[in-house]
mmCIF file of C-alpha atoms in Angstrom:
data_model
loop_
_atom_site.group_PDB
_atom_site.id
_atom_site.type_symbol
_atom_site.label_atom_id
_atom_site.label_comp_id
_atom_site.label_asym_id
_atom_site.label_seq_id
_atom_site.Cartn_x
_atom_site.Cartn_y
_atom_site.Cartn_z
ATOM 1 C CA MET A 1 88.307 80.742 99.781
ATOM 2 C CA LEU A 2 91.622 79.295 98.188
ATOM 3 C CA ILE A 3 89.730 76.253 97.061
ATOM 4 C CA SER A 4 86.972 78.246 95.439
ATOM 5 C CA MET A 5 89.669 80.263 93.537
ATOM 6 C CA VAL A 6 91.451 77.297 92.511
ATOM 7 C CA LEU A 7 88.138 75.721 91.254
ATOM 8 C CA LEU A 8 87.290 79.112 89.422
ATOM 9 C CA ILE A 9 90.876 78.936 87.749
ATOM 10 C CA LEU A 10 90.250 75.198 86.723
ATOM 11 C CA LEU A 11 86.835 76.077 85.313
ATOM 12 C CA GLY A 12 88.460 78.993 83.302
ATOM 13 C CA VAL A 13 91.142 76.817 81.928
ATOM 14 C CA ALA A 14 88.534 74.141 80.933
ATOM 15 C CA ALA A 15 86.343 76.621 79.154
ATOM 16 C CA PHE A 16 89.242 78.133 77.200
ATOM 17 C CA GLY A 17 90.138 74.629 76.331
ATOM 18 C CA ILE A 18 86.782 74.165 74.915
ATOM 19 C CA ASP A 19 86.874 77.259 73.054
ATOM 20 C CA LEU A 20 90.294 76.444 71.549
ATOM 21 C CA ASN A 21 89.319 72.808 70.602
ATOM 22 C CA HIS A 22 86.041 74.171 68.912
ATOM 23 C CA GLN A 23 88.054 76.839 66.994
ATOM 24 C CA VAL A 24 90.705 74.289 65.821
ATOM 25 C CA LEU A 25 88.060 71.820 64.683
ATOM 26 C CA ASN A 26 86.066 74.294 62.636
ATOM 27 C CA LYS A 27 89.270 75.780 61.244
ATOM 28 C CA THR A 28 90.258 72.293 59.890
ATOM 29 C CA ARG A 29 86.706 71.966 58.454
ATOM 30 C CA LEU A 30 86.918 75.334 56.696
ATOM 31 C CA GLN A 31 90.152 74.506 55.087
ATOM 32 C CA ASN A 32 88.865 71.203 53.887
ATOM 33 C CA ALA A 33 85.803 73.114 52.497
ATOM 34 C CA VAL A 34 87.863 75.665 50.558
ATOM 35 C CA ASP A 35 90.263 73.007 49.418
ATOM 36 C CA ALA A 36 87.207 71.001 47.854
ATOM 37 C CA ALA A 37 85.725 74.288 46.513
ATOM 38 C CA ALA A 38 88.977 75.522 44.805
ATOM 39 C CA LEU A 39 89.536 71.932 43.302
ATOM 40 C CA ALA A 40 86.037 71.740 42.059
ATOM 41 C CA GLY A 41 86.346 75.200 40.405
ATOM 42 C CA ALA A 42 89.713 74.339 38.889
ATOM 43 C CA VAL A 43 88.385 71.091 37.386
ATOM 44 C CA ALA A 44 85.362 72.970 35.826
ATOM 45 C CA ALA A 45 87.598 75.771 34.483
ATOM 46 C CA ASP A 46 90.027 73.277 33.029
ATOM 47 C CA GLU A 47 87.198 71.313 31.445
ATOM 48 C CA ASN A 48 85.655 74.189 29.482
ATOM 49 C CA GLY A 49 87.457 77.502 30.309
ATOM 50 C CA ASP A 50 84.276 79.054 31.522
ATOM 51 C CA VAL A 51 85.321 80.911 34.786
ATOM 52 C CA VAL A 52 81.585 82.088 35.453
ATOM 53 C CA ALA A 53 80.615 78.467 35.574
ATOM 54 C CA ALA A 54 83.753 77.366 37.598
ATOM 55 C CA ALA A 55 82.801 80.166 40.150
ATOM 56 C CA ALA A 56 79.204 78.728 40.418
ATOM 57 C CA VAL A 57 80.761 75.207 40.923
ATOM 58 C CA ALA A 58 83.002 76.552 43.716
ATOM 59 C CA THR A 59 80.320 78.313 45.400
ATOM 60 C CA ALA A 60 77.843 75.218 44.998
ATOM 61 C CA THR A 61 80.729 73.111 46.775
ATOM 62 C CA LEU A 62 81.056 75.415 49.714
ATOM 63 C CA ASN A 63 77.076 75.749 50.139
ATOM 64 C CA ASN A 64 76.694 71.986 49.912
ATOM 65 C CA ILE A 65 79.451 71.378 52.612
ATOM 66 C CA SER A 66 77.822 74.090 54.791
ATOM 67 C CA ALA A 67 74.655 72.228 54.558
ATOM 68 C CA SER A 68 76.240 68.759 55.616
ATOM 69 C CA ASP A 69 76.217 67.608 59.245
ATOM 70 C CA GLY A 70 78.390 69.226 61.644
ATOM 71 C CA ASN A 71 79.083 72.131 59.448
ATOM 72 C CA SER A 72 76.280 74.525 60.674
ATOM 73 C CA GLU A 73 78.664 77.317 61.746
ATOM 74 C CA LEU A 74 80.382 77.496 58.321
ATOM 75 C CA THR A 75 78.190 80.016 56.592
ATOM 76 C CA PHE A 76 79.188 81.286 53.242
ATOM 77 C CA ASP A 77 77.971 84.518 51.503
ATOM 78 C CA ASN A 78 79.086 87.323 49.395
ATOM 79 C CA SER A 79 80.467 89.215 52.300
ATOM 80 C CA ASN A 80 82.923 86.620 53.602
ATOM 81 C CA THR A 81 83.760 84.536 50.377
ATOM 82 C CA SER A 82 85.386 85.286 47.174
ATOM 83 C CA VAL A 83 86.395 83.046 44.218
ATOM 84 C CA THR A 84 88.834 84.647 41.990
ATOM 85 C CA PHE A 85 91.098 83.622 38.965
ATOM 86 C CA SER A 86 94.492 84.258 37.678
ATOM 87 C CA LEU A 87 96.753 83.299 34.597
ATOM 88 C CA ASP A 88 100.042 83.780 36.581
ATOM 89 C CA ARG A 89 99.222 83.053 40.306
ATOM 90 C CA ALA A 90 100.075 86.670 41.109
ATOM 91 C CA THR A 91 97.071 88.769 40.138
ATOM 92 C CA PHE A 92 93.638 87.586 40.878
ATOM 93 C CA VAL A 93 90.294 88.822 39.554
ATOM 94 C CA ASP A 94 86.631 87.722 39.925
ATOM 95 C CA ALA A 95 85.008 85.885 37.070
ATOM 96 C CA ALA A 96 83.289 89.110 35.784
ATOM 97 C CA SER A 97 86.720 90.802 35.381
ATOM 98 C CA PHE A 98 88.528 87.883 33.901
ATOM 99 C CA THR A 99 89.788 88.076 30.351
ATOM 100 C CA ALA A 100 90.943 84.830 28.686
ATOM 101 C CA PRO A 101 93.938 85.152 26.311
ATOM 102 C CA THR A 102 94.102 83.640 22.953
ATOM 103 C CA GLY A 103 95.894 80.162 22.506
ATOM 104 C CA ALA A 104 96.700 77.790 25.334
ATOM 105 C CA TYR A 105 96.705 78.862 28.856
ATOM 106 C CA ASP A 106 96.210 77.756 32.395
ATOM 107 C CA VAL A 107 93.603 79.093 34.937
ATOM 108 C CA TYR A 108 94.349 79.182 38.713
ATOM 109 C CA VAL A 109 91.392 79.241 41.110
ATOM 110 C CA ARG A 110 91.662 80.790 44.495
ATOM 111 C CA VAL A 111 88.721 80.472 47.222
ATOM 112 C CA ALA A 112 89.063 82.628 50.200
ATOM 113 C CA VAL A 113 86.800 82.803 53.145
ATOM 114 C CA THR A 114 87.468 85.398 55.820
ATOM 115 C CA ASP A 115 86.176 86.067 59.432
ATOM 116 C CA ILE A 116 83.637 83.301 59.967
ATOM 117 C CA GLY A 117 82.435 83.979 63.498
ATOM 118 C CA LEU A 118 82.134 81.009 65.787
ATOM 119 C CA THR A 119 80.079 80.400 68.951
ATOM 120 C CA GLN A 120 82.073 81.610 71.997
ATOM 121 C CA PHE A 121 81.778 79.824 75.316
ATOM 122 C CA LEU A 122 84.031 81.945 77.523
ATOM 123 C CA SER A 123 86.595 83.681 75.380
ATOM 124 C CA GLY A 124 83.980 86.417 74.560
ATOM 125 C CA LEU A 125 84.044 87.687 78.124
ATOM 126 C CA PHE A 126 87.730 88.605 77.766
ATOM 127 C CA GLY A 127 87.311 90.249 74.287
ATOM 128 C CA ILE A 128 89.096 87.384 72.471
ATOM 129 C CA ASN A 129 88.327 87.166 68.666
ATOM 130 C CA LYS A 130 87.174 83.682 67.610
ATOM 131 C CA ASN A 131 86.831 84.302 63.955
ATOM 132 C CA ILE A 132 88.361 81.934 61.383
ATOM 133 C CA SER A 133 89.527 82.371 57.785
ATOM 134 C CA ALA A 134 91.059 80.054 55.183
ATOM 135 C CA SER A 135 92.055 80.033 51.501
ATOM 136 C CA ALA A 136 93.034 77.456 48.850
ATOM 137 C CA LEU A 137 94.500 77.643 45.398
ATOM 138 C CA ALA A 138 94.123 75.112 42.588
ATOM 139 C CA GLY A 139 95.090 75.085 38.984
ATOM 140 C CA ARG A 140 95.453 72.727 36.079
ATOM 141 C CA SER A 141 97.358 69.538 37.017
ATOM 142 C CA ALA A 142 97.462 65.978 36.190
ATOM 143 C CA GLY A 143 96.730 65.483 39.982
ATOM 144 C CA PHE A 144 93.185 66.710 39.524
ATOM 145 C CA VAL A 145 91.455 63.476 39.516
ATOM 146 C CA GLN A 146 89.246 63.514 42.510
ATOM 147 C CA SER A 147 85.956 65.463 43.101
ATOM 148 C CA CYS A 148 83.714 65.742 45.996
ATOM 149 C CA ASN A 149 80.124 67.152 46.523
ATOM 150 C CA LEU A 150 79.017 64.547 44.100
ATOM 151 C CA THR A 151 75.364 63.632 43.474
ATOM 152 C CA PRO A 152 74.642 59.910 43.915
ATOM 153 C CA ILE A 153 73.765 59.577 40.243
ATOM 154 C CA ALA A 154 75.981 58.035 37.526
ATOM 155 C CA MET A 155 75.906 58.602 33.772
ATOM 156 C CA CYS A 156 77.369 56.050 31.258
ATOM 157 C CA GLY A 157 80.052 57.622 29.146
ATOM 158 C CA GLU A 158 82.002 56.744 25.993
ATOM 159 C CA PRO A 159 85.084 55.072 27.138
ATOM 160 C CA THR A 160 87.126 56.067 24.056
ATOM 161 C CA GLY A 161 86.129 59.741 24.814
ATOM 162 C CA SER A 162 88.069 62.273 27.023
ATOM 163 C CA ALA A 163 87.478 65.283 29.120
ATOM 164 C CA GLU A 164 87.522 67.418 25.992
ATOM 165 C CA ASP A 165 84.227 65.958 24.841
ATOM 166 C CA ALA A 166 83.018 64.887 28.370
ATOM 167 C CA TRP A 167 82.955 61.241 27.304
ATOM 168 C CA GLY A 168 80.326 62.021 24.520
ATOM 169 C CA TYR A 169 78.123 64.706 26.428
ATOM 170 C CA LYS A 170 79.703 67.785 25.183
ATOM 171 C CA PRO A 171 78.939 68.931 21.698
ATOM 172 C CA ALA A 172 81.449 70.795 19.476
ATOM 173 C CA ASN A 173 81.759 74.468 20.266
ATOM 174 C CA TYR A 174 79.149 74.113 23.073
ATOM 175 C CA ASP A 175 78.554 77.218 25.269
ATOM 176 C CA PRO A 176 76.024 76.345 28.105
ATOM 177 C CA ASN A 177 75.459 80.005 28.781
ATOM 178 C CA VAL A 178 74.004 80.396 25.369
ATOM 179 C CA ASP A 179 73.110 77.363 23.486
ATOM 180 C CA THR A 180 69.758 75.791 23.767
ATOM 181 C CA ASP A 181 68.918 72.480 22.158
ATOM 182 C CA PRO A 182 66.845 69.464 23.136
ATOM 183 C CA SER A 183 69.782 67.118 22.547
ATOM 184 C CA LEU A 184 71.410 68.743 25.634
ATOM 185 C CA ILE A 185 68.696 67.224 27.969
ATOM 186 C CA HIS A 186 69.461 64.031 29.445
ATOM 187 C CA GLU A 187 67.647 61.429 31.721
ATOM 188 C CA LEU A 188 70.037 61.561 34.597
ATOM 189 C CA LYS A 189 68.274 58.879 36.800
ATOM 190 C CA VAL A 190 65.892 56.643 34.859
ATOM 191 C CA GLY A 191 62.452 55.534 35.903
ATOM 192 C CA ASP A 192 62.645 52.284 33.955
ATOM 193 C CA GLN A 193 65.642 49.925 34.361
ATOM 194 C CA ASN A 194 65.321 49.004 30.796
ATOM 195 C CA ASN A 195 66.258 52.555 29.861
ATOM 196 C CA THR A 196 69.859 52.362 31.066
ATOM 197 C CA ASP A 197 73.033 50.571 29.845
ATOM 198 C CA MET A 198 73.897 49.757 33.321
ATOM 199 C CA GLY A 199 72.043 46.596 33.115
ATOM 200 C CA PRO A 200 68.888 45.018 35.193
ATOM 201 C CA GLY A 201 68.187 46.364 38.485
ATOM 202 C CA ASN A 202 70.090 49.761 38.052
ATOM 203 C CA PHE A 203 68.462 53.047 37.874
ATOM 204 C CA GLN A 204 71.660 55.004 37.635
ATOM 205 C CA LEU A 205 71.738 55.735 41.396
ATOM 206 C CA LEU A 206 74.885 55.239 43.429
ATOM 207 C CA ASP A 207 75.366 54.004 46.953
ATOM 208 C CA PHE A 208 77.767 56.281 48.617
ATOM 209 C CA GLY A 209 77.652 54.401 51.815
ATOM 210 C CA GLN A 210 79.353 51.403 50.406
ATOM 211 C CA GLY A 211 82.501 51.956 52.507
ATOM 212 C CA GLY A 212 80.801 52.978 55.905
ATOM 213 C CA GLY A 213 77.965 50.916 56.504
ATOM 214 C CA ASN A 214 75.468 53.708 56.191
ATOM 215 C CA SER A 215 73.630 53.119 52.902
ATOM 216 C CA GLY A 216 70.129 52.917 51.574
ATOM 217 C CA ALA A 217 67.389 55.317 50.677
ATOM 218 C CA ALA A 218 67.966 57.762 53.461
ATOM 219 C CA LEU A 219 71.591 58.385 52.494
ATOM 220 C CA VAL A 220 70.245 58.773 48.776
ATOM 221 C CA ARG A 221 67.930 61.393 49.987
ATOM 222 C CA ASP A 222 70.372 63.275 52.009
ATOM 223 C CA ALA A 223 72.979 63.158 49.158
ATOM 224 C CA LEU A 224 70.650 64.256 46.607
ATOM 225 C CA SER A 225 69.716 67.199 48.642
ATOM 226 C CA GLY A 226 73.289 68.240 49.094
ATOM 227 C CA ALA A 227 73.537 67.283 52.729
ATOM 228 C CA TYR A 228 76.131 64.581 52.271
ATOM 229 C CA ASN A 229 79.568 65.079 50.755
ATOM 230 C CA GLY A 230 80.274 62.177 48.660
ATOM 231 C CA CYS A 231 83.652 61.832 46.939
ATOM 232 C CA ALA A 232 85.102 59.736 44.089
ATOM 233 C CA ALA A 233 88.111 59.973 41.784
ATOM 234 C CA ILE A 234 88.928 59.013 38.185
ATOM 235 C CA GLY A 235 89.742 55.381 38.145
ATOM 236 C CA ASP A 236 87.803 54.543 41.307
ATOM 237 C CA THR A 237 85.150 52.121 41.281
ATOM 238 C CA VAL A 238 81.492 53.287 42.384
ATOM 239 C CA THR A 239 78.816 51.083 43.475
ATOM 240 C CA THR A 240 75.191 51.390 42.237
ATOM 241 C CA LYS A 241 72.194 51.361 44.465
ATOM 242 C CA PRO A 242 69.587 48.823 43.098
ATOM 243 C CA GLY A 243 66.073 49.959 43.068
ATOM 244 C CA ASN A 244 64.058 53.031 41.980
ATOM 245 C CA SER A 245 63.753 54.721 45.300
ATOM 246 C CA ALA A 246 61.266 57.138 43.757
ATOM 247 C CA GLY A 247 60.172 58.755 47.187
ATOM 248 C CA PRO A 248 63.705 59.397 48.535
ATOM 249 C CA VAL A 249 64.863 60.601 45.111
ATOM 250 C CA ALA A 250 62.051 63.204 44.762
ATOM 251 C CA GLN A 251 62.275 64.167 48.529
ATOM 252 C CA GLY A 252 66.059 64.767 48.210
ATOM 253 C CA LEU A 253 66.301 66.603 44.819
ATOM 254 C CA ASN A 254 63.119 68.686 45.019
ATOM 255 C CA VAL A 255 64.266 70.698 47.988
ATOM 256 C CA ARG A 256 66.855 72.198 45.537
ATOM 257 C CA LEU A 257 63.611 73.610 43.830
ATOM 258 C CA ASN A 258 62.058 74.858 46.973
ATOM 259 C CA ASP A 259 59.835 71.928 47.523
ATOM 260 C CA PHE A 260 60.113 70.701 51.039
ATOM 261 C CA SER A 261 57.154 68.397 51.125
ATOM 262 C CA GLY A 262 59.356 65.349 52.440
ATOM 263 C CA PRO A 263 61.105 64.676 55.691
ATOM 264 C CA ILE A 264 63.787 67.540 55.005
ATOM 265 C CA LYS A 265 62.530 70.509 56.676
ATOM 266 C CA ASN A 266 62.638 74.073 55.449
ATOM 267 C CA ASP A 267 64.443 75.356 58.464
ATOM 268 C CA GLY A 268 67.479 77.068 56.730
ATOM 269 C CA THR A 269 69.774 73.949 57.104
ATOM 270 C CA VAL A 270 69.340 72.801 53.417
ATOM 271 C CA LEU A 271 68.374 75.700 50.973
ATOM 272 C CA PRO A 272 66.831 75.866 47.456
ATOM 273 C CA ASP A 273 68.392 77.517 44.557
ATOM 274 C CA LYS A 274 67.810 81.212 44.093
ATOM 275 C CA TYR A 275 65.636 80.663 41.160
ATOM 276 C CA VAL A 276 63.568 77.675 40.732
ATOM 277 C CA ARG A 277 61.331 78.079 37.694
ATOM 278 C CA GLU A 278 60.556 74.851 35.698
ATOM 279 C CA PRO A 279 59.806 74.459 32.057
ATOM 280 C CA ASP A 280 56.284 74.933 30.658
ATOM 281 C CA VAL A 281 56.465 71.459 29.140
ATOM 282 C CA LEU A 282 58.101 69.071 31.233
ATOM 283 C CA ALA A 283 60.826 66.722 29.908
ATOM 284 C CA GLN A 284 59.537 63.260 29.501
ATOM 285 C CA THR A 285 61.024 59.650 28.773
ATOM 286 C CA ASP A 286 61.545 58.894 25.102
ATOM 287 C CA GLU A 287 60.176 62.216 23.956
ATOM 288 C CA THR A 288 62.024 65.228 22.498
ATOM 289 C CA TYR A 289 62.148 67.990 25.031
ATOM 290 C CA ALA A 290 59.885 70.886 24.051
ATOM 291 C CA GLY A 291 60.133 73.015 27.186
ATOM 292 C CA ASN A 292 61.163 76.776 27.386
ATOM 293 C CA LEU A 293 63.824 76.304 30.107
ATOM 294 C CA TYR A 294 67.415 75.804 29.598
ATOM 295 C CA TYR A 295 70.512 76.863 31.585
ATOM 296 C CA ALA A 296 70.711 80.070 29.426
ATOM 297 C CA ASN A 297 67.316 81.045 30.165
ATOM 298 C CA TYR A 298 67.904 80.402 33.937
ATOM 299 C CA LEU A 299 70.939 82.773 33.857
ATOM 300 C CA GLN A 300 69.122 85.423 32.204
ATOM 301 C CA GLU A 301 66.056 85.253 34.339
ATOM 302 C CA LEU A 302 68.097 85.046 37.464
ATOM 303 C CA SER A 303 69.848 88.061 36.515
ATOM 304 C CA ALA A 304 66.703 89.913 35.793
ATOM 305 C CA CYS A 305 65.412 89.035 39.216
ATOM 306 C CA GLN A 306 68.408 90.482 40.863
ATOM 307 C CA SER A 307 68.415 93.595 38.819
ATOM 308 C CA GLY A 308 64.570 94.140 38.469
ATOM 309 C CA GLY A 309 64.300 93.185 34.885
ATOM 310 C CA ALA A 310 60.931 92.217 33.234
ATOM 311 C CA SER A 311 61.944 88.572 32.331
ATOM 312 C CA CYS A 312 61.995 87.560 36.004
ATOM 313 C CA ASP A 313 59.296 85.143 37.278
ATOM 314 C CA SER A 314 59.029 86.727 40.774
ATOM 315 C CA SER A 315 57.086 83.583 42.074
ATOM 316 C CA SER A 316 60.253 81.372 41.204
ATOM 317 C CA TYR A 317 62.792 83.693 42.867
ATOM 318 C CA THR A 318 63.780 82.797 46.483
ATOM 319 C CA GLY A 319 66.055 85.753 47.007
ATOM 320 C CA ASN A 320 67.980 85.664 50.147
ATOM 321 C CA SER A 321 66.234 82.393 51.161
ATOM 322 C CA GLY A 322 68.121 80.543 48.350
ATOM 323 C CA LEU A 323 71.519 79.855 47.228
ATOM 324 C CA ASN A 324 73.243 80.076 43.799
ATOM 325 C CA GLY A 325 74.413 76.831 42.353
ATOM 326 C CA ARG A 326 72.025 74.476 44.023
ATOM 327 C CA ARG A 327 70.608 73.290 40.514
ATOM 328 C CA ILE A 328 74.016 72.305 39.496
ATOM 329 C CA LEU A 329 74.466 68.569 39.935
ATOM 330 C CA ARG A 330 78.178 67.198 39.715
ATOM 331 C CA ILE A 331 77.834 63.510 38.545
ATOM 332 C CA PRO A 332 80.356 60.802 37.947
ATOM 333 C CA ILE A 333 80.502 59.652 34.436
ATOM 334 C CA VAL A 334 81.305 55.894 34.296
ATOM 335 C CA ASN A 335 82.345 53.010 31.878
ATOM 336 C CA CYS A 336 79.160 50.916 31.334
ATOM 337 C CA GLU A 337 80.648 48.628 28.778
ATOM 338 C CA GLU A 338 80.012 44.792 29.506
ATOM 339 C CA SER A 339 77.747 45.894 32.320
ATOM 340 C CA THR A 340 75.239 43.109 32.533
ATOM 341 C CA GLY A 341 74.806 42.038 36.077
ATOM 342 C CA LYS A 342 77.324 44.488 37.391
ATOM 343 C CA THR A 343 76.872 46.838 40.415
ATOM 344 C CA ASP A 344 80.490 48.370 40.269
ATOM 345 C CA PHE A 345 81.652 50.659 37.578
ATOM 346 C CA ASP A 346 84.864 52.631 36.857
ATOM 347 C CA VAL A 347 84.815 56.353 37.002
ATOM 348 C CA LEU A 348 85.781 57.977 33.689
ATOM 349 C CA GLY A 349 85.423 61.600 34.781
ATOM 350 C CA PHE A 350 82.758 64.107 36.078
ATOM 351 C CA GLY A 351 80.007 66.120 34.646
ATOM 352 C CA CYS A 352 77.901 69.033 35.726
ATOM 353 C CA PHE A 353 74.195 69.013 34.958
ATOM 354 C CA PHE A 354 71.542 71.679 35.483
ATOM 355 C CA LEU A 355 68.459 70.290 37.319
ATOM 356 C CA LEU A 356 65.504 70.898 34.964
ATOM 357 C CA GLN A 357 62.425 70.094 36.908
ATOM 358 C CA ARG A 358 60.997 68.569 40.050
ATOM 359 C CA VAL A 359 60.858 64.757 40.322
ATOM 360 C CA SER A 360 57.642 62.830 40.876
ATOM 361 C CA ASN A 361 57.631 60.839 44.244
ATOM 362 C CA SER A 362 56.067 57.624 42.766
ATOM 363 C CA GLY A 363 55.960 55.295 40.011
ATOM 364 C CA GLN A 364 58.618 55.411 37.392
ATOM 365 C CA SER A 365 60.076 58.833 38.228
ATOM 366 C CA SER A 366 62.933 60.131 36.270
ATOM 367 C CA VAL A 367 65.434 62.969 36.760
ATOM 368 C CA PHE A 368 66.202 65.278 33.864
ATOM 369 C CA GLY A 369 69.075 67.712 33.615
ATOM 370 C CA GLN A 370 71.006 69.674 30.984
ATOM 371 C CA PHE A 371 74.587 68.872 30.452
ATOM 372 C CA LEU A 372 76.780 71.885 31.209
ATOM 373 C CA TYR A 373 80.407 71.022 31.351
#
């Protein structure tokens, strides 16, 4: 009898230990997630002052981290997640309520996640709460040089430019929420190696596995889908992945537009965007874009879908099966000068692009997107 009681006590202690370790591990993961989201939102707000876009970047960062391996219990939605902004670090409001002052000012971003419930092994029998919460605050700082949640694509920038003009990608007085112009559409990943300034063998794809031995097409597919949290910092060197990788590129990116025809399954682990309409005339290499979809149209039509407006294409609305921000790709902008024969490029900064359309899975497939900020 005594031995049985001792064994029962030992089993109880072991079970509590499992619960505690599980909670601490996921608490750390959650804190890392909100840190990355706040930083990404602050960088976006600092670059263009658009807090609506900054909130979308922060939300997309959380969603992409949630979709990565080991983070399945970190589920983020409007009920447990808030992205708010402040001018003085004292009073915070959401993006819709934020009013920018005239003149120079700093914006602070706070990301807070509350009461994420975790799997309980034994603690539930005793009524012990196993929810976790975390928050992070970020603002303008010279230390904002790193970004995570990156898409494994690089764009060549103007080395003499700056964050103010996004190294040549941001037109004067540009507002991505309103402006529509063919010059805003860029070939993010080329289908022909002769169409890039990176030099022979490069298609503007990056190898995020250069430091860990896990590289190649499979990692490109996972990273393009948002299931891999690649990071880089300004001044870092990123390594390109030679080859077109047409199939993996399409299989990874297209899930963001609700096309799960590749190895990635539509099981709720990796989700599409909430609105996946494509332009009536697709973007083509070396042709002026003539389609009817820009980010401004996307925002207007998505809002209509959520409010019952007439401009919504209901067949393109995924509703609760999708996530906001999945069509926004955060991409390193690199220095491609003297690029002949190179596979390593220095990071100038980062840009966000709106994924325009699905990618062909064969031949000289290209990826097209609209520069946002």
